[in-house]
Amino acid sequence: MEPAQEAPKQAWKGKAKAIDQDFNDLNPTITYRHVLGQNPGVKDPLRVIALCDSDAFYAACEMVRLKVPPDTPLVVLQWDSLIAVNYPARKYGISRMDKKKDAEGDAEPGYWDEVDTNTHKVSLDHYRRESMKVAAKFRDMLPGCEVEKASIDEAFIDFTKPVKAILVERYPYLATVPVDAPLGIDSPLPPPPPVDWDGRGTIVPIYPSTADGGSGEPETSSETADPSAQASSAESEPTMEEIHEGEDDTTTWHDVALSIAAELMSKAREEVLTKIGYSTSAGLARNKFLAKLAASYRKPNGQTILRNSAIPNYLTPMPFQKIRFLGGKLGKALAAEYDVSTVGDLLSVSLNEMQNRFGEESIWVYEILRGIDRTEVKDKGTTLTKSMLAAKNLPKLITSASEGYHWIRVLAAELALRLNDARKASPNLWPKTIVVNARKGWESGRSKQAPFPFTKDVTVDVIASAGNKLWKELFGNSTDLKLSTVSLSFTGIDIAETGQQTIEGFLRSKPLSKRNREDSRERPGEPRAEEAMAMESTVAPGAGGNEVDDENPSRSSSITEPSYTCSRCQKTLRATVSPIHDGDDDEREAMLASLKLEHEDWHFAQDLAREEVSGSNGGNTKRLVAGQQPQGSKPKKRRKEAVGIEKFFARK
């Protein structure tokens, strides 16, 4: 039995607490409890996360659809710009967002010819469907893994649970705590076996050499790289032996876990390539942040493994503004405050100093610079998303509210198609809310939302009707608008409960039971249930009852209607009474009195809304308007002013 290793100091204690040592948690003590535990958390030292990214996905979808050979250059055109460029085309210096004229060649007719951007929008439904196929294949190939679909072309995968199971299977001596273990289940594991990395992918070197670039920066700019430079780089690319020459080859149990996850990832990626036709690139590391960086290290069709021991020299020379969320206002503020440009430059800034300048929550920046990320991989249990958005950046501004209804219907058609596609896999899927949003440029927009009622069949008309109502509430008949973007979306998409009724189902009158029918026959002196319901519906508090329809005086010849004419509004009101009560003068008078009293109460409520009420400050008067907040009531809470790093991110 190996002597127990000294347990590392706690790296994170409570909210906004960390220690100021750099990269201090790269080789934590791994115990039997970590291997045998069934509920690994974000701090588990055996945690292995992968990010798998489809290579040039939109272009790859078209290559599969058109059966284009893999070495044929292909680009995807949206209006006049290139939105996807496959890797063979990049050798000619073509990159995303180039114009059509920059990529002249044989053209595929496409889905539509000569489309008018003023009336149509692009459909991405084909790419979404293919994305669902890829995500579903990963789920099938990686049982026990948590799979989080991060975007249309990438997914995070948590390998921790299946990797632990395989560890115990391959190394049975880990399944039982030795009887002489000094700390029992919390005793450290024995030394790990050596790892054979052949066939696992590219291993990020602990000490990057000049031949490997030495910058630690992922290859995210390959689209715009010079083709001759790419060719030269490929010819001079070092071998694995050259990259790792002179390194300390001390293996850890986390390295073993990474190698197992790399095996599983390779098999899944190969299955996606052979069965569906899409090549992917993957990165494996101890958390989501590092896995995403590693996925871009060798593309296309590559797999990169970032061991804990390689993290410091991988991150230190990297420009910190290339890190997600540090490339905008916050990154510029950090660069200006400390006159720095790389991760290594910022490592000298202590946690206290950073929090004093950028607030308590800047601990996130402090930790991410050291490769610490505690974000969970959230497996939603389905490849379906919780929201759907259809949006259009308009080539011509909407200036009148009436112009928006066309785009509401166009967007509704896209949502109908997507929701119906999703319901093929899950028939009871339904959104809880529909949202309309419109804005000018990058200014804050205006939005309106409403519950989306459950109906048996979802059609364009159903969605457009709901969207049109919200649009009307937002803009009415305005003619002075300047809207550049319109969107229609579903939120809160979930599985509807079995047997859920449509809204009409709740309003439909129920048939009388047998007992009710018998009771009705037994008491002929009382109105039937249908008549009683009709009587109730004739009295409306707001209107004071049913108004006389002068144009249809014979609208109900079978009833006697006591009437009352209001002296204030001159409206004639009547209550409906069954003919069998015609001779009951007492009941007729009682109903008329009740109707009169209710109508007078309505006038009284209106008077209160218009009454001038004396204020408490010196007898000043203040007119109350319906809907106005009364004096002394609790004011609305103001939006809390952003502090710390929050102020560097725009509120939505």
Coordinates of N, CA, C and O in Angstrom, one line a residue, residues 535-590:
M535 N -80.6 33.2 -18.2 CA -81.0 34.3 -17.4 C -79.8 35.0 -16.8 O -79.7 36.2 -16.7
E536 N -78.8 34.2 -16.3 CA -77.6 34.8 -15.7 C -76.8 35.6 -16.7 O -76.3 36.6 -16.4
S537 N -76.8 35.1 -18.0 CA -76.0 35.8 -19.0 C -76.5 37.1 -19.4 O -75.9 37.8 -20.1
T538 N -77.8 37.4 -19.1 CA -78.4 38.6 -19.5 C -78.0 39.8 -18.6 O -78.2 40.9 -19.0
V539 N -77.4 39.5 -17.5 CA -77.0 40.6 -16.6 C -75.5 40.8 -16.6 O -74.8 40.0 -16.2
A540 N -75.1 41.9 -17.2 CA -73.7 42.2 -17.3 C -73.4 43.5 -16.5 O -73.9 44.5 -16.7
P541 N -72.5 43.4 -15.4 CA -72.3 44.5 -14.6 C -71.8 45.7 -15.3 O -72.3 46.8 -15.1
G542 N -70.9 45.6 -16.3 CA -70.4 46.7 -17.0 C -71.4 47.4 -17.8 O -71.4 48.6 -18.0
A543 N -72.3 46.7 -18.4 CA -73.3 47.3 -19.3 C -74.7 47.4 -18.6 O -75.6 47.9 -19.2
G544 N -74.8 46.8 -17.4 CA -76.0 46.9 -16.7 C -77.1 46.0 -17.2 O -78.3 46.3 -17.1
G545 N -76.8 45.0 -17.9 CA -77.8 44.1 -18.4 C -77.8 44.0 -19.9 O -76.8 44.5 -20.5
N546 N -78.8 43.5 -20.5 CA -78.9 43.4 -22.0 C -79.5 44.7 -22.5 O -80.6 45.1 -22.1
E547 N -78.9 45.3 -23.5 CA -79.4 46.4 -24.2 C -80.5 46.0 -25.1 O -80.5 44.9 -25.7
V548 N -81.5 46.9 -25.3 CA -82.6 46.6 -26.3 C -82.0 46.7 -27.7 O -81.3 47.7 -28.0
D549 N -82.3 45.7 -28.5 CA -81.9 45.8 -29.9 C -83.0 46.3 -30.7 O -83.9 45.6 -31.1
D550 N -83.0 47.6 -31.0 CA -84.0 48.3 -31.7 C -84.2 47.7 -33.1 O -85.3 47.8 -33.7
E551 N -83.1 47.3 -33.7 CA -83.2 46.8 -35.0 C -83.8 45.4 -35.1 O -84.2 44.9 -36.1
N552 N -83.8 44.7 -34.0 CA -84.4 43.3 -33.9 C -85.4 43.2 -32.7 O -85.1 42.6 -31.7
P553 N -86.5 43.9 -32.8 CA -87.4 43.9 -31.7 C -88.0 42.6 -31.4 O -88.5 42.3 -30.3
S554 N -88.0 41.7 -32.4 CA -88.6 40.4 -32.2 C -87.6 39.3 -32.0 O -87.8 38.1 -32.3
R555 N -86.4 39.6 -31.4 CA -85.3 38.7 -31.3 C -85.7 37.6 -30.3 O -85.0 36.5 -30.3
S556 N -86.6 37.8 -29.4 CA -87.1 36.7 -28.5 C -88.5 36.8 -28.2 O -88.9 37.6 -27.3
S557 N -89.3 36.2 -29.0 CA -90.8 36.3 -28.9 C -91.3 35.4 -27.8 O -92.5 35.5 -27.5
S558 N -90.5 34.4 -27.3 CA -91.0 33.5 -26.3 C -90.7 33.9 -24.9 O -91.0 33.1 -24.0
I559 N -90.2 35.1 -24.7 CA -90.0 35.5 -23.3 C -90.6 36.8 -23.0 O -90.8 37.7 -23.9
T560 N -90.9 37.1 -21.7 CA -91.4 38.4 -21.3 C -90.2 39.1 -20.6 O -89.5 38.6 -19.8
E561 N -90.0 40.4 -21.0 CA -88.8 41.1 -20.6 C -89.2 42.4 -19.9 O -89.4 43.4 -20.5
P562 N -89.2 42.4 -18.5 CA -89.3 43.6 -17.8 C -88.2 44.6 -18.1 O -87.1 44.2 -18.2
S563 N -88.5 45.8 -18.4 CA -87.5 46.8 -18.8 C -87.3 47.9 -17.9 O -88.2 48.2 -17.0
Y564 N -86.2 48.6 -18.0 CA -85.8 49.7 -17.2 C -85.0 50.7 -18.0 O -84.0 50.3 -18.6
T565 N -85.3 52.0 -18.0 CA -84.6 53.0 -18.8 C -83.8 53.8 -17.8 O -84.4 54.5 -16.9
C566 N -82.5 53.9 -17.9 CA -81.6 54.7 -17.0 C -81.8 56.1 -17.3 O -81.7 56.6 -18.5
S567 N -82.0 56.9 -16.3 CA -82.2 58.4 -16.5 C -80.9 59.1 -16.8 O -80.9 60.2 -17.3
R568 N -79.7 58.4 -16.5 CA -78.4 59.1 -16.7 C -77.9 58.8 -18.1 O -77.3 59.7 -18.7
C569 N -77.9 57.5 -18.5 CA -77.3 57.2 -19.8 C -78.4 56.9 -20.9 O -78.0 56.6 -22.0
Q570 N -79.7 56.9 -20.5 CA -80.8 56.7 -21.4 C -80.7 55.3 -22.0 O -81.3 55.1 -23.1
K571 N -80.0 54.4 -21.4 CA -80.0 53.0 -22.0 C -81.2 52.2 -21.4 O -81.5 52.3 -20.2
T572 N -81.8 51.5 -22.3 CA -82.9 50.6 -21.8 C -82.4 49.2 -21.6 O -81.8 48.6 -22.5
L573 N -82.6 48.7 -20.4 CA -82.1 47.4 -20.0 C -83.3 46.5 -19.7 O -84.4 46.9 -19.3
R574 N -83.1 45.2 -19.9 CA -84.2 44.3 -19.7 C -83.6 43.0 -19.1 O -82.5 42.6 -19.5
A575 N -84.4 42.3 -18.3 CA -84.0 41.0 -17.8 C -84.9 40.0 -18.4 O -86.1 40.2 -18.5
T576 N -84.4 38.8 -18.8 CA -85.1 37.8 -19.4 C -85.8 36.9 -18.4 O -85.1 36.4 -17.5
V577 N -87.1 36.7 -18.6 CA -87.9 35.8 -17.7 C -88.6 34.8 -18.5 O -89.2 35.1 -19.6
S578 N -88.7 33.6 -18.0 CA -89.4 32.6 -18.8 C -90.9 32.8 -18.8 O -91.4 33.4 -17.9
P579 N -91.5 32.4 -19.9 CA -93.0 32.7 -20.0 C -93.8 32.1 -18.8 O -94.8 32.6 -18.4
I580 N -93.2 31.0 -18.2 CA -94.0 30.4 -17.1 C -94.0 31.2 -15.9 O -94.7 30.9 -14.9
H581 N -93.2 32.3 -15.8 CA -93.2 33.2 -14.7 C -93.9 34.4 -15.0 O -93.9 35.4 -14.3
D582 N -94.6 34.5 -16.1 CA -95.3 35.7 -16.5 C -96.3 36.2 -15.5 O -96.5 37.4 -15.3
G583 N -96.9 35.3 -14.8 CA -97.9 35.7 -13.9 C -97.4 36.0 -12.5 O -98.1 36.4 -11.6
D584 N -96.0 35.8 -12.3 CA -95.4 35.9 -11.0 C -94.9 37.4 -10.9 O -93.8 37.7 -11.2
D585 N -95.8 38.3 -10.4 CA -95.4 39.7 -10.4 C -94.3 40.0 -9.4 O -93.5 40.8 -9.6
D586 N -94.3 39.3 -8.2 CA -93.3 39.5 -7.2 C -91.9 39.2 -7.7 O -91.0 39.9 -7.5
E587 N -91.8 38.1 -8.4 CA -90.5 37.7 -8.8 C -90.0 38.6 -9.9 O -88.9 39.0 -10.0
R588 N -91.0 39.0 -10.8 CA -90.6 40.0 -11.9 C -90.1 41.3 -11.3 O -89.1 41.9 -11.8
E589 N -90.8 41.8 -10.3 CA -90.4 43.1 -9.7 C -89.0 42.9 -9.0 O -88.2 43.8 -9.0
A590 N -88.8 41.8 -8.4 CA -87.5 41.5 -7.7 C -86.4 41.5 -8.7 O -85.3 42.1 -8.4

